PDB file of C-alpha atoms and ligand atoms in Angstrom:
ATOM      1  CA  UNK A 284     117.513  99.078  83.630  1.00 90.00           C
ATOM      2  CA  UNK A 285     118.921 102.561  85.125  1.00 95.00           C
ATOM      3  CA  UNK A 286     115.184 103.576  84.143  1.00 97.00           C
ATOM      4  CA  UNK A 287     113.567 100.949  86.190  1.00 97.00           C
ATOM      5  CA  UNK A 288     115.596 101.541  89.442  1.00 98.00           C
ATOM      6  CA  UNK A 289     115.002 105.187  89.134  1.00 98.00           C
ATOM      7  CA  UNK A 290     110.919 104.382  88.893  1.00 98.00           C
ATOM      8  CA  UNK A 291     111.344 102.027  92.291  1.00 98.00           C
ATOM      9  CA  UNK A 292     113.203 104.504  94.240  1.00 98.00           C
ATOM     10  CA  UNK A 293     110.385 107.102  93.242  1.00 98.00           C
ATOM     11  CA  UNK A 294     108.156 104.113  94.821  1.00 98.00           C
ATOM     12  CA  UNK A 295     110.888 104.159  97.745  1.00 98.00           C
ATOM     13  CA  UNK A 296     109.645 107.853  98.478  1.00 98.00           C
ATOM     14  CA  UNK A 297     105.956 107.422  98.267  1.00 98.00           C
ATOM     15  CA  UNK A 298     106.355 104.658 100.618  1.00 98.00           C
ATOM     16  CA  UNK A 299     108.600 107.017 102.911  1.00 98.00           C
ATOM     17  CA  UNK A 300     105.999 109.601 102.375  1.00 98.00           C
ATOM     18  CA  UNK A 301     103.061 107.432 103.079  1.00 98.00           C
ATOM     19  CA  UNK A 302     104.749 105.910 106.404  1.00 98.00           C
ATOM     20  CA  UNK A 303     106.100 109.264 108.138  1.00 99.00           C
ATOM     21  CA  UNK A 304     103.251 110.946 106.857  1.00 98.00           C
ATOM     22  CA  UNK A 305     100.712 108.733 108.447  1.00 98.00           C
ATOM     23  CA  UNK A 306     102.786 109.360 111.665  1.00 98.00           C
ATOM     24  CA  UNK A 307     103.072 113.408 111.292  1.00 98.00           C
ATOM     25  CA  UNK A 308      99.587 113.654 110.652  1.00 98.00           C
ATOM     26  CA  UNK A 309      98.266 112.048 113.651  1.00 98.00           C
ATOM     27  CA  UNK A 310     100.805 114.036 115.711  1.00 98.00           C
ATOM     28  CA  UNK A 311      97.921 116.502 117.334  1.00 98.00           C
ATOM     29  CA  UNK A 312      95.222 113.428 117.330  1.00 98.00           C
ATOM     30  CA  UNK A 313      94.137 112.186 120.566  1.00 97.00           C
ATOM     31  CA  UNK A 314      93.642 108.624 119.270  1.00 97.00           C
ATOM     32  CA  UNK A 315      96.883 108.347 118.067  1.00 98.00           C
ATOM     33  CA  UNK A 316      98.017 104.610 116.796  1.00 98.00           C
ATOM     34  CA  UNK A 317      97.970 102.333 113.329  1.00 98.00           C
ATOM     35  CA  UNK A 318      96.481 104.081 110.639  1.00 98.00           C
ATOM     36  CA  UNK A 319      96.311 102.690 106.686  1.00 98.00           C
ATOM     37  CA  UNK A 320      99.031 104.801 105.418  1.00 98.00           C
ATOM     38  CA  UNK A 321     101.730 103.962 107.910  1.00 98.00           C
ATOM     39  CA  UNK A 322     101.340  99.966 107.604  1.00 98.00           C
ATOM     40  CA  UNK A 323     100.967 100.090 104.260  1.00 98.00           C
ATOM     41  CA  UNK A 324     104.313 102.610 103.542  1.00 98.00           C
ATOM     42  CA  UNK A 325     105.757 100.378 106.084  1.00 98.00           C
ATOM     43  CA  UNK A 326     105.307  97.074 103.331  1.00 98.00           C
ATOM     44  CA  UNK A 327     106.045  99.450 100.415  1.00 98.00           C
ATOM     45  CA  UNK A 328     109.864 100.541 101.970  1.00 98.00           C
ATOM     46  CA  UNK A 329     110.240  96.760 102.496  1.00 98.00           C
ATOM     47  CA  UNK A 330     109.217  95.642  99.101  1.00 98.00           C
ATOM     48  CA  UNK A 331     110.556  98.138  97.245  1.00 98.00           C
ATOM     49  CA  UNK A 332     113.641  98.314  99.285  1.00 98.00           C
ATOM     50  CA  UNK A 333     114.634  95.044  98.454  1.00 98.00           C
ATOM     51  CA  UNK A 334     113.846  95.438  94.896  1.00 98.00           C
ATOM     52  CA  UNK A 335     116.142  97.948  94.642  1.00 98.00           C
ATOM     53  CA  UNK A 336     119.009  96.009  96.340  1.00 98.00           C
ATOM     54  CA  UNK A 337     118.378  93.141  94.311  1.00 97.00           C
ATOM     55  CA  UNK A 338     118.692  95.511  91.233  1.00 97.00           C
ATOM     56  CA  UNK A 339     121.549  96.902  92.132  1.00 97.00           C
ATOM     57  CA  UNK A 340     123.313  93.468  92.959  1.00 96.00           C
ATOM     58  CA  UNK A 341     122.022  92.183  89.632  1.00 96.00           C
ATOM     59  CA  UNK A 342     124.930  94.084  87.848  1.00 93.00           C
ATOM     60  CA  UNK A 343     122.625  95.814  85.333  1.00 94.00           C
ATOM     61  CA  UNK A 344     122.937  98.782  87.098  1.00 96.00           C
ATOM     62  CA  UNK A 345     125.847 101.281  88.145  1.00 94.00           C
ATOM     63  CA  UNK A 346     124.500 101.487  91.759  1.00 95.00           C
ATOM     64  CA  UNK A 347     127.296 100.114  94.994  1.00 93.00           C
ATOM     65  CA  UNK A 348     125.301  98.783  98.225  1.00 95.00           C
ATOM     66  CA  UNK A 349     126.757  99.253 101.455  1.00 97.00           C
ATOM     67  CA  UNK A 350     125.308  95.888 102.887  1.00 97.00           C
ATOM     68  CA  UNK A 351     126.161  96.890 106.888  1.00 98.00           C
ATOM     69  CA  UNK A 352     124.025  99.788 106.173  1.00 98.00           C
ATOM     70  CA  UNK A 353     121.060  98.344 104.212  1.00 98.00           C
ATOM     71  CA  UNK A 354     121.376  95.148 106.798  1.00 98.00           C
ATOM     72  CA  UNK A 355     120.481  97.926 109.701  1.00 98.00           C
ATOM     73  CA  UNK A 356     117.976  99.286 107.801  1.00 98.00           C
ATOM     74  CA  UNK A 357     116.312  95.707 106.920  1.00 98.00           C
ATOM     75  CA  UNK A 358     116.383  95.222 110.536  1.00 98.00           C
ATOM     76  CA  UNK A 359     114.610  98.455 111.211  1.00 98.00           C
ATOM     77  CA  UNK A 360     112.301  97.855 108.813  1.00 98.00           C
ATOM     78  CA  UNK A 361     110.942  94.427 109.742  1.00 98.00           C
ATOM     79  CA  UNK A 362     110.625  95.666 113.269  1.00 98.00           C
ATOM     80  CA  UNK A 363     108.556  98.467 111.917  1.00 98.00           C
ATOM     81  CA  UNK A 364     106.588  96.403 109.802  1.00 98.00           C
ATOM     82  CA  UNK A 365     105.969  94.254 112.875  1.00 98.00           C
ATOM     83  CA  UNK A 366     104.677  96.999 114.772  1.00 98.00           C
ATOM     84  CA  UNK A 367     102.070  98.359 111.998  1.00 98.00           C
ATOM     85  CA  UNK A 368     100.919  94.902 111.575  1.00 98.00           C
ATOM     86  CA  UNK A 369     100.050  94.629 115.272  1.00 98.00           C
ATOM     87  CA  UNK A 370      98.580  97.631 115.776  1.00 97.00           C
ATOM     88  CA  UNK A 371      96.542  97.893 112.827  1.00 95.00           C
ATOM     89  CA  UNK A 372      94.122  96.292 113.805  1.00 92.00           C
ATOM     90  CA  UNK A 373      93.982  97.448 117.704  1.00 96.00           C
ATOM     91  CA  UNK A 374      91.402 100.274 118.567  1.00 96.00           C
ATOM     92  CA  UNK A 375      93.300 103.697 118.648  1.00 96.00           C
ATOM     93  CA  UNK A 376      94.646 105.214 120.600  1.00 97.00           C
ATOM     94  CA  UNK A 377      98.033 103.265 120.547  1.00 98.00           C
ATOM     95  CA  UNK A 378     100.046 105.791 121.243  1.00 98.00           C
ATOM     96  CA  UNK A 379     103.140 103.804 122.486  1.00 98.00           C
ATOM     97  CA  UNK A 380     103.074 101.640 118.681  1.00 98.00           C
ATOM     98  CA  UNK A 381     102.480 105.475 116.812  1.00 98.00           C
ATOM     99  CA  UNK A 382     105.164 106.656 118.883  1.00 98.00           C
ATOM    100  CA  UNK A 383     107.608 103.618 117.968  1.00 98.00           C
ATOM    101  CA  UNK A 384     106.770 103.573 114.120  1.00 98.00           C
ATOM    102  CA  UNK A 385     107.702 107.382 114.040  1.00 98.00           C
ATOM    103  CA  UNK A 386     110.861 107.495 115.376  1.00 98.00           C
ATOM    104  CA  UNK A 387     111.999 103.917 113.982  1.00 99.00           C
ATOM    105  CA  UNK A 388     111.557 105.424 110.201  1.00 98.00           C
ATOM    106  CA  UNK A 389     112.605 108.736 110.988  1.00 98.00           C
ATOM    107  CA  UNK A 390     115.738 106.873 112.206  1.00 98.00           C
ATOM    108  CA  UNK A 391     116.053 104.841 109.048  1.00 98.00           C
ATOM    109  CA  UNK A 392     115.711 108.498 107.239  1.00 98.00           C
ATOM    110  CA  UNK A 393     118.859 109.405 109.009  1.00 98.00           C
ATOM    111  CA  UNK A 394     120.383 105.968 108.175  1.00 98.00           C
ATOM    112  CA  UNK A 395     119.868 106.265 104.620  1.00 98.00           C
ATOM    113  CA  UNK A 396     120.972 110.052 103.881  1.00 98.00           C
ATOM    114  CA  UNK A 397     124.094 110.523 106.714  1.00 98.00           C
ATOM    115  CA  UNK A 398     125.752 107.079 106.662  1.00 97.00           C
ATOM    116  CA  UNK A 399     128.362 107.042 103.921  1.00 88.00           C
TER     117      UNK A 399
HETATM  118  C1  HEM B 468     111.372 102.933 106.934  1.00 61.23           C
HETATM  119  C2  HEM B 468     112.107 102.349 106.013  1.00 61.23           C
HETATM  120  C3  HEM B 468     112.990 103.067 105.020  1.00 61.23           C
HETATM  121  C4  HEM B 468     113.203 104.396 104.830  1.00 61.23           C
HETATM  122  C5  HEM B 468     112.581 105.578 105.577  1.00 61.23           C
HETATM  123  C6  HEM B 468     114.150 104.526 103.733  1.00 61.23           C
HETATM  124  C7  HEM B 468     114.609 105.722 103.228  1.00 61.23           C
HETATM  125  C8  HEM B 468     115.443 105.861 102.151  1.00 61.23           C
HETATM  126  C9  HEM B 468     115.915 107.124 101.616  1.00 61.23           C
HETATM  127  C10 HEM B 468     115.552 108.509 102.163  1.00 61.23           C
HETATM  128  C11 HEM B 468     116.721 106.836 100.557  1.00 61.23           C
HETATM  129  C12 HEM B 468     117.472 107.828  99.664  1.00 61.23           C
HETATM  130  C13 HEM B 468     118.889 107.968 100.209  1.00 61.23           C
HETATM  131  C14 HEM B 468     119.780 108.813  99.320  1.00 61.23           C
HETATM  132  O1  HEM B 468     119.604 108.794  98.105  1.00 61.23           O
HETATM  133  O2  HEM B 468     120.680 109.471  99.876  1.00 61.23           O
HETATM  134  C15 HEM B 468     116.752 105.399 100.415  1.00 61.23           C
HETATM  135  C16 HEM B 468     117.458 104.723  99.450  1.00 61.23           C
HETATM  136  C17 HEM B 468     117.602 103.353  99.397  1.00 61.23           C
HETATM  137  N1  HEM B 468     117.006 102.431 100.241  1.00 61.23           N
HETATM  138 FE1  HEM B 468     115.747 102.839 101.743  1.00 61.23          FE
HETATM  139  N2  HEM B 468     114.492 103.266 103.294  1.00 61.23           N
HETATM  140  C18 HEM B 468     113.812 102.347 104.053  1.00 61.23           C
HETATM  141  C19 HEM B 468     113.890 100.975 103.946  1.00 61.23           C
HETATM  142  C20 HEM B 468     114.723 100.296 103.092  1.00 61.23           C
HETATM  143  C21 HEM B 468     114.913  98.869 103.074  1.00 61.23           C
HETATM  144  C22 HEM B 468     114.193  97.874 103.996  1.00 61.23           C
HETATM  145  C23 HEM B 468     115.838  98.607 102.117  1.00 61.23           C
HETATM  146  C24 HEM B 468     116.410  97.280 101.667  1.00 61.23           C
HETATM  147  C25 HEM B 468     116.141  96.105 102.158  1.00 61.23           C
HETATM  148  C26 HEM B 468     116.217  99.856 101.514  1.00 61.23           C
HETATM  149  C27 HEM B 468     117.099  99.990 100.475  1.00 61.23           C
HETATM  150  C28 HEM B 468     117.441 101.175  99.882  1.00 61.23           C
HETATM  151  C29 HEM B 468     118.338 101.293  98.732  1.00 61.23           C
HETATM  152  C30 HEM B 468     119.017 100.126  98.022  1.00 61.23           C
HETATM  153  C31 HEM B 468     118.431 102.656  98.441  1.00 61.23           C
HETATM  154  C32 HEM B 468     119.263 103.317  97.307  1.00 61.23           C
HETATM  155  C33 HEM B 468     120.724 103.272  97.638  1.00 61.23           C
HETATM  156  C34 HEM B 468     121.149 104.163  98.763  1.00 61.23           C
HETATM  157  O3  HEM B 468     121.198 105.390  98.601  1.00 61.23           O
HETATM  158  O4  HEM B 468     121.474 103.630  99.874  1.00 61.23           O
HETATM  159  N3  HEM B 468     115.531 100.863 102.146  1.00 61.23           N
HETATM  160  N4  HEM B 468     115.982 104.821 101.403  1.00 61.23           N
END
C-alpha cells in the first residue's frame, strides 16, 4: 500500500504543478484570470489530497496526519476550488480571482512544507 500512497502524492505534485503553474505562467499576461490548468490542479490537490488522508488513516500505511494542519489546508483548498470554478468560465481578464488562486496555493505550499 506504501506503493500506492507514494503514486498519489506524485499525483499531489502534478496537481501542485498544474495549479501554481497555471498561475506563474499568466504572471506577464494582460488577460490574466481562470485558465484550464489552475481549475483543474485545483480538483486534483482536492481529490488526491483526500485520498491520501484517507490512506493514511486506513492504517495500511506508516504515514501520521496532523488533522489541524490538513483541516486548514481543506479549507484553503475548497475556497480555491471555489474560485477556479467561478472564474472559469468568466472572460479574462480576472485578475482579482488569478490573483487570489495564486497566493491561496502558494500559501497552502507553505502550510504543507513549514508546519510541523
Ligand atoms: C492547493 C492545495 C494543496 C497544495 C499546494 C498542497 C501541497 C502539498 C505539498 C507540497 C506536500 C508535500 C509536503 C511534504 O512532504 O513536506 C503535500 C503533502 C500532503 N498533502 Fe497537500 N496540498 C494541497 C491540498 C491538500 C489537501 C486539500 C489535502 C487533504 C484534504 C492534502 C493532504 C496532503 C497529505 C495527506 C500530504 C502528505 C502528508 C504531509 O506531508 O502532510 N493536501 N501537499
Amino acid at each position: 500500500m506504501d506503493f500506492i500512497y507514494n503514486l498519489v502524492v506524485i499525483l499531489h505534485f502534478i496537481g501542485l504543478a498544474s495549479l501554481v503553474g497555471g498561475f506563474i505562467v499568466q504572471m506577464s499576461s494582460p488577460t490574466k484570470g481562470v485558465n484550464a490548468a489552475m481549475f483543474h490542479g485545483a480538483l486534483t490537490q482536492l481529490v488526491t489530497g483526500v485520498i491520501l488522508v484517507g490512506l493514511a488513516e486506513s492504517g495500511t500505511v506508516d504515514e501520521e496526519i496532523d488533522t489541524t494542519k490538513i483541516a486548514v489546508k481543506l479549507v484553503i483548498v475548497l475556497v480555491v476550488t471555489a474560485l477556479a470554478f467561478i472564474g472559469r468560465k468568466k472572460t479574462p481578464p480576472q485578475v482579482a480571482l488569478w490573483a487570489a488562486i495564486g497566493a491561496l496555493s502558494i500559501a497552502n505550499i507553505f502550510i504543507a512544507v513549514l508546519w510541523n
